Amino acid sequence: MSKEDSRIAVLMGTKDGAAFIDEQLRSLVAQSHPLIDLWISDDGSVDGTTAIIEAWKPRWSKGRMTLLEGPRQGFAANFRSMILDRRIEADCYAFCDQDDIWEPDRLETAVRWMQGLDARTPLMFCSRTATMTEAGSLVGHSPLFRRPPSFRNALVQSIAGGNTILLNAAARDLLATACARTEFVSHDWWAYLIVTAAGGVVRYDPRPLVRYRQHPANLVGANVSWQARVSRLGRLFRGEFAGWTDLNLDGLAVNRNLLTPDAAACLDVFTSGRQGSLFHRLAGLRKSGVYRQTFAGTLGLYLAFILGRI
């Protein structure tokens, strides 16, 4: 199938997004890729979001536009409900937030990369993001990651913003199988973990293909300033990442049959290395081969292991 014939299902989660959703929808309809079905799961908006969506339906010219009722259990559960919804069928699947702006070739770029690979292999595309203020002024970019995406990185770091991810059908099927067995911290981190754990291929594009809107209502902020990085470091040493890691490891455990032998072996060493004496923890961390994308991040990882905070 050519990239022009590939049907993409865009999975958008909404909750009180009336202030910005129209601008996001305009960027979706302006995508250079021609075939896009838009599935929107609204998680209980009370500000007119659904009225804006309904007004857009007759203007959506790229395919099907469907409004769903979300589970009203938070953003992670909302995206999980769409991942599991078998009514949503396409060649590729993209996650979408309600208040960003996509560059016109955001989808086309991802599909073009997938065309050169085996469609039976789980494939995941993601990219860097540009950051804008609430008013839309560009103010920076997310960190530029240079080390290769892998399961050993995914165990301790999420590099892919959900708003930049495109999955092929094999990756979506894999993710749905895993999601049916467990909940997760966030859909983007979980997708990165599962695709790499199962031997899939992840492409991180250094070009920012999404403009991410930063404002007080964001559930997950962009890591673009020193203040943001210090805040994340604080979470690390308060043990919040340890709790997230616990959930990820529990999810991987119930999906062990999906893992490659190499990923399963790495998981066992990493899990064992979180327990016991300081020497045992450091030895386990080193043996597992896990890493973060930057040297400073990896140093922080080792320090967190020493302190038992991850």
Short mmCIF file of C-alpha atoms in Angstrom, two decimals:
data_model
loop_
_atom_site.label_atom_id
_atom_site.label_comp_id
_atom_site.label_asym_id
_atom_site.label_seq_id
_atom_site.Cartn_x
_atom_site.Cartn_y
_atom_site.Cartn_z
CA MET A 1 0.00 0.00 0.00
CA SER A 2 1.37 3.44 -0.92
CA LYS A 3 1.65 6.12 1.69
CA GLU A 4 -1.14 8.08 -0.04
CA ASP A 5 -3.49 5.11 0.36
CA SER A 6 -2.72 4.54 4.05
CA ARG A 7 -5.68 5.35 6.27
CA ILE A 8 -4.68 6.93 9.56
CA ALA A 9 -6.85 6.90 12.66
CA VAL A 10 -6.10 9.94 14.83
CA LEU A 11 -7.05 9.27 18.46
CA MET A 12 -7.74 12.56 20.26
CA GLY A 13 -8.48 12.85 23.97
CA THR A 14 -10.42 15.92 25.08
CA LYS A 15 -11.48 17.47 28.38
CA ASP A 16 -12.55 21.12 28.59
CA GLY A 17 -10.46 22.12 25.59
CA ALA A 18 -12.78 24.69 24.01
CA ALA A 19 -10.18 27.46 24.14
CA PHE A 20 -7.76 25.70 21.79
CA ILE A 21 -9.35 22.73 20.07
CA ASP A 22 -10.46 24.66 16.99
CA GLU A 23 -6.86 25.62 16.23
CA GLN A 24 -5.76 22.00 16.67
CA LEU A 25 -8.52 20.75 14.36
CA ARG A 26 -7.46 23.28 11.74
CA SER A 27 -3.94 21.86 11.83
CA LEU A 28 -5.32 18.34 11.45
CA VAL A 29 -7.43 19.15 8.42
CA ALA A 30 -4.39 20.91 6.92
CA GLN A 31 -2.32 17.72 7.06
CA SER A 32 -0.73 16.81 3.73
CA HIS A 33 -1.74 13.19 4.24
CA PRO A 34 -5.17 12.73 2.58
CA LEU A 35 -6.91 9.91 4.48
CA ILE A 36 -7.53 10.60 8.16
CA ASP A 37 -10.31 9.25 10.36
CA LEU A 38 -10.61 11.36 13.50
CA TRP A 39 -11.79 9.62 16.67
CA ILE A 40 -12.36 11.96 19.63
CA SER A 41 -12.98 10.62 23.13
CA ASP A 42 -14.36 13.38 25.33
CA ASP A 43 -13.82 12.78 29.02
CA GLY A 44 -16.67 14.88 30.40
CA SER A 45 -16.16 18.41 29.07
CA VAL A 46 -18.47 21.12 30.42
CA ASP A 47 -17.08 24.12 28.50
CA GLY A 48 -18.49 23.67 25.02
CA THR A 49 -15.77 21.38 23.64
CA THR A 50 -18.28 18.86 22.31
CA ALA A 51 -20.32 21.60 20.60
CA ILE A 52 -17.20 22.71 18.72
CA ILE A 53 -16.53 19.11 17.70
CA GLU A 54 -20.10 18.64 16.44
CA ALA A 55 -19.81 21.86 14.42
CA TRP A 56 -16.67 20.48 12.80
CA LYS A 57 -18.22 17.22 11.63
CA PRO A 58 -19.66 18.52 8.33
CA ARG A 59 -16.35 20.31 7.64
CA TRP A 60 -14.19 17.21 8.08
CA SER A 61 -13.25 16.25 4.53
CA LYS A 62 -10.53 13.64 5.06
CA GLY A 63 -12.58 10.68 6.25
CA ARG A 64 -14.70 9.76 9.23
CA MET A 65 -15.10 11.92 12.33
CA THR A 66 -16.51 10.22 15.43
CA LEU A 67 -17.18 11.58 18.90
CA LEU A 68 -16.96 9.02 21.73
CA GLU A 69 -17.76 9.25 25.42
CA GLY A 70 -14.65 8.74 27.53
CA PRO A 71 -14.45 6.70 30.75
CA ARG A 72 -13.97 9.83 32.93
CA GLN A 73 -11.09 8.30 34.84
CA GLY A 74 -8.26 10.59 33.70
CA PHE A 75 -6.23 11.09 30.54
CA ALA A 76 -4.42 7.73 30.67
CA ALA A 77 -7.67 5.78 30.92
CA ASN A 78 -9.15 7.89 28.14
CA PHE A 79 -6.39 6.99 25.69
CA ARG A 80 -6.45 3.37 26.88
CA SER A 81 -10.16 3.19 25.98
CA MET A 82 -9.36 4.23 22.40
CA ILE A 83 -6.43 1.83 22.10
CA LEU A 84 -8.79 -1.00 23.08
CA ASP A 85 -11.72 0.11 20.91
CA ARG A 86 -11.84 -2.40 18.05
CA ARG A 87 -14.28 -0.23 16.11
CA ILE A 88 -11.26 1.92 15.29
CA GLU A 89 -9.58 0.29 12.29
CA ALA A 90 -6.86 1.81 10.12
CA ASP A 91 -3.42 1.22 8.65
CA CYS A 92 -1.76 3.54 11.19
CA TYR A 93 -2.74 5.18 14.48
CA ALA A 94 -1.73 8.57 15.86
CA PHE A 95 -2.30 9.99 19.33
CA CYS A 96 -3.45 13.60 19.56
CA ASP A 97 -3.90 16.18 22.32
CA GLN A 98 -6.57 18.86 22.16
CA ASP A 99 -4.45 22.00 22.33
CA ASP A 100 -1.38 21.50 20.13
CA ILE A 101 -0.67 22.51 16.54
CA TRP A 102 0.67 19.94 14.08
CA GLU A 103 3.06 20.83 11.30
CA PRO A 104 1.40 20.07 7.92
CA ASP A 105 3.65 17.06 7.18
CA ARG A 106 3.61 15.57 10.68
CA LEU A 107 1.72 12.44 9.55
CA GLU A 108 3.21 12.23 6.06
CA THR A 109 6.75 12.19 7.48
CA ALA A 110 5.95 9.29 9.78
CA VAL A 111 4.15 7.25 7.12
CA ARG A 112 6.99 7.80 4.65
CA TRP A 113 9.45 6.28 7.15
CA MET A 114 7.19 3.27 7.75
CA GLN A 115 6.84 2.56 4.03
CA GLY A 116 10.40 1.31 3.84
CA LEU A 117 9.98 -1.27 6.61
CA ASP A 118 8.20 -4.60 7.07
CA ALA A 119 4.58 -3.92 8.01
CA ARG A 120 4.53 -7.10 10.10
CA THR A 121 7.05 -5.54 12.49
CA PRO A 122 5.63 -3.25 15.21
CA LEU A 123 6.70 0.26 14.19
CA MET A 124 6.52 3.46 16.20
CA PHE A 125 7.45 6.95 14.99
CA CYS A 126 7.93 9.90 17.33
CA SER A 127 9.66 13.26 17.20
CA ARG A 128 10.95 16.26 19.02
CA THR A 129 8.46 19.04 19.79
CA ALA A 130 8.51 22.82 19.65
CA THR A 131 7.08 24.54 22.71
CA MET A 132 4.74 27.51 22.60
CA THR A 133 3.10 29.70 25.17
CA GLU A 134 -0.60 29.62 25.88
CA ALA A 135 -0.98 32.47 23.37
CA GLY A 136 0.91 30.53 20.68
CA SER A 137 4.36 32.15 20.71
CA LEU A 138 7.23 29.72 20.18
CA VAL A 139 9.59 29.65 23.16
CA GLY A 140 11.81 26.61 22.77
CA HIS A 141 12.11 22.92 21.99
CA SER A 142 12.03 19.66 23.86
CA PRO A 143 15.46 18.09 24.51
CA LEU A 144 17.19 16.65 21.46
CA PHE A 145 17.83 12.97 22.13
CA ARG A 146 20.84 11.46 20.36
CA ARG A 147 21.11 7.94 21.75
CA PRO A 148 19.15 5.19 20.00
CA PRO A 149 15.63 4.33 21.20
CA SER A 150 15.57 0.92 22.87
CA PHE A 151 13.98 -1.14 25.61
CA ARG A 152 16.95 -0.41 27.87
CA ASN A 153 16.20 3.27 27.53
CA ALA A 154 12.42 2.82 27.80
CA LEU A 155 12.74 1.12 31.19
CA VAL A 156 13.94 4.38 32.75
CA GLN A 157 12.82 7.15 30.38
CA SER A 158 9.98 8.14 28.10
CA ILE A 159 11.40 9.96 25.07
CA ALA A 160 8.22 10.13 22.99
CA GLY A 161 5.51 12.68 23.59
CA GLY A 162 2.18 11.02 22.84
CA ASN A 163 1.29 13.92 20.58
CA THR A 164 4.13 12.92 18.23
CA ILE A 165 3.53 9.16 18.04
CA LEU A 166 2.36 7.20 15.00
CA LEU A 167 1.94 3.40 15.24
CA ASN A 168 1.49 0.95 12.43
CA ALA A 169 -1.25 -1.67 12.69
CA ALA A 170 1.11 -4.29 14.10
CA ALA A 171 2.19 -1.95 16.90
CA ARG A 172 -1.38 -0.97 17.68
CA ASP A 173 -2.44 -4.63 17.87
CA LEU A 174 0.51 -5.35 20.16
CA LEU A 175 -0.32 -2.36 22.34
CA ALA A 176 -4.00 -3.33 22.55
CA THR A 177 -3.08 -6.83 23.66
CA ALA A 178 -0.86 -5.42 26.41
CA CYS A 179 -3.39 -2.77 27.46
CA ALA A 180 -6.14 -5.38 27.86
CA ARG A 181 -4.11 -6.90 30.70
CA THR A 182 -3.03 -3.80 32.58
CA GLU A 183 -3.40 -0.07 33.08
CA PHE A 184 -0.40 2.26 32.69
CA VAL A 185 1.19 5.51 33.84
CA SER A 186 0.88 7.22 30.45
CA HIS A 187 0.06 5.96 26.96
CA ASP A 188 3.23 7.33 25.38
CA TRP A 189 5.67 5.75 27.83
CA TRP A 190 3.74 2.47 27.75
CA ALA A 191 3.79 2.39 23.93
CA TYR A 192 7.56 2.97 23.94
CA LEU A 193 8.04 0.17 26.47
CA ILE A 194 5.84 -2.39 24.76
CA VAL A 195 7.02 -1.78 21.19
CA THR A 196 10.70 -2.01 22.13
CA ALA A 197 10.13 -4.93 24.53
CA ALA A 198 8.54 -6.95 21.71
CA GLY A 199 11.36 -6.28 19.27
CA GLY A 200 9.65 -3.49 17.37
CA VAL A 201 11.39 -0.53 15.77
CA VAL A 202 11.16 3.03 17.08
CA ARG A 203 12.19 6.06 15.05
CA TYR A 204 12.87 9.34 16.88
CA ASP A 205 12.90 12.26 14.44
CA PRO A 206 14.98 15.24 15.60
CA ARG A 207 12.78 17.66 13.67
CA PRO A 208 9.97 19.21 15.76
CA LEU A 209 6.73 18.17 14.04
CA VAL A 210 4.32 19.30 16.75
CA ARG A 211 3.95 22.64 18.50
CA TYR A 212 3.19 21.79 22.12
CA ARG A 213 1.15 24.39 24.02
CA GLN A 214 2.40 24.97 27.56
CA HIS A 215 -0.16 26.32 30.01
CA PRO A 216 -1.35 25.73 33.60
CA ALA A 217 -3.95 23.15 32.53
CA ASN A 218 -1.34 20.80 31.02
CA LEU A 219 -1.31 17.45 32.75
CA VAL A 220 2.27 16.73 31.69
CA GLY A 221 4.63 19.66 31.14
CA ALA A 222 7.37 20.01 28.58
CA ASN A 223 10.86 19.42 29.90
CA VAL A 224 12.39 22.47 28.21
CA SER A 225 13.59 24.77 31.00
CA TRP A 226 16.03 24.38 33.86
CA GLN A 227 13.12 24.89 36.26
CA ALA A 228 11.26 21.99 34.64
CA ARG A 229 14.32 19.77 34.79
CA VAL A 230 14.92 20.62 38.46
CA SER A 231 11.26 19.84 39.15
CA ARG A 232 11.60 16.44 37.49
CA LEU A 233 14.79 15.78 39.43
CA GLY A 234 12.83 16.57 42.60
CA ARG A 235 10.19 14.02 41.62
CA LEU A 236 12.92 11.48 41.07
CA PHE A 237 14.40 11.91 44.53
CA ARG A 238 10.98 12.05 46.22
CA GLY A 239 10.37 8.57 44.87
CA GLU A 240 7.59 9.42 42.40
CA PHE A 241 9.49 7.78 39.55
CA ALA A 242 9.87 4.67 41.69
CA GLY A 243 6.10 4.40 41.89
CA TRP A 244 5.79 4.85 38.13
CA THR A 245 8.49 2.25 37.58
CA ASP A 246 6.62 -0.18 39.84
CA LEU A 247 3.52 0.19 37.65
CA ASN A 248 5.52 -0.25 34.46
CA LEU A 249 7.27 -3.36 35.75
CA ASP A 250 3.98 -4.85 36.93
CA GLY A 251 2.54 -4.24 33.47
CA LEU A 252 5.54 -5.84 31.78
CA ALA A 253 5.30 -8.84 34.10
CA VAL A 254 1.73 -9.68 33.04
CA ASN A 255 2.76 -9.24 29.41
CA ARG A 256 5.95 -11.30 29.65
CA ASN A 257 4.95 -13.56 26.76
CA LEU A 258 5.17 -10.52 24.43
CA LEU A 259 8.81 -9.79 25.31
CA THR A 260 11.82 -10.91 23.32
CA PRO A 261 14.29 -13.14 25.23
CA ASP A 262 16.75 -10.24 25.39
CA ALA A 263 14.14 -7.86 26.81
CA ALA A 264 12.99 -10.46 29.33
CA ALA A 265 16.57 -11.02 30.50
CA CYS A 266 17.17 -7.28 30.81
CA LEU A 267 13.91 -6.88 32.73
CA ASP A 268 14.89 -9.59 35.21
CA VAL A 269 18.30 -8.06 35.90
CA PHE A 270 16.85 -4.56 36.23
CA THR A 271 14.04 -5.71 38.54
CA SER A 272 16.42 -7.67 40.74
CA GLY A 273 18.82 -4.74 40.83
CA ARG A 274 16.25 -2.48 42.47
CA GLN A 275 16.48 -4.54 45.65
CA GLY A 276 19.19 -5.47 48.13
CA SER A 277 22.46 -3.87 49.14
CA LEU A 278 24.03 -0.83 47.52
CA PHE A 279 26.62 -3.02 45.79
CA HIS A 280 23.90 -5.34 44.49
CA ARG A 281 21.82 -2.41 43.17
CA LEU A 282 24.73 -0.79 41.34
CA ALA A 283 25.90 -4.11 39.92
CA GLY A 284 22.40 -4.89 38.70
CA LEU A 285 21.98 -1.49 37.12
CA ARG A 286 25.28 -1.79 35.28
CA LYS A 287 24.58 -5.34 34.15
CA SER A 288 21.12 -4.45 32.86
CA GLY A 289 22.60 -1.86 30.49
CA VAL A 290 19.73 0.61 31.00
CA TYR A 291 20.45 4.24 30.18
CA ARG A 292 18.94 7.67 29.90
CA GLN A 293 19.50 9.85 26.86
CA THR A 294 21.98 12.30 28.36
CA PHE A 295 25.12 11.85 30.44
CA ALA A 296 23.64 13.98 33.23
CA GLY A 297 20.44 11.92 33.12
CA THR A 298 22.38 8.68 33.44
CA LEU A 299 24.35 10.09 36.40
CA GLY A 300 21.02 10.99 38.00
CA LEU A 301 19.80 7.48 37.34
CA TYR A 302 22.77 5.97 39.18
CA LEU A 303 22.32 8.37 42.09
CA ALA A 304 18.64 7.48 42.31
CA PHE A 305 19.56 3.80 42.39
CA ILE A 306 22.03 4.46 45.18
CA LEU A 307 19.31 6.20 47.17
CA GLY A 308 16.67 3.60 46.30
CA ARG A 309 14.48 6.15 44.53
CA ILE A 310 13.82 4.30 41.30
#
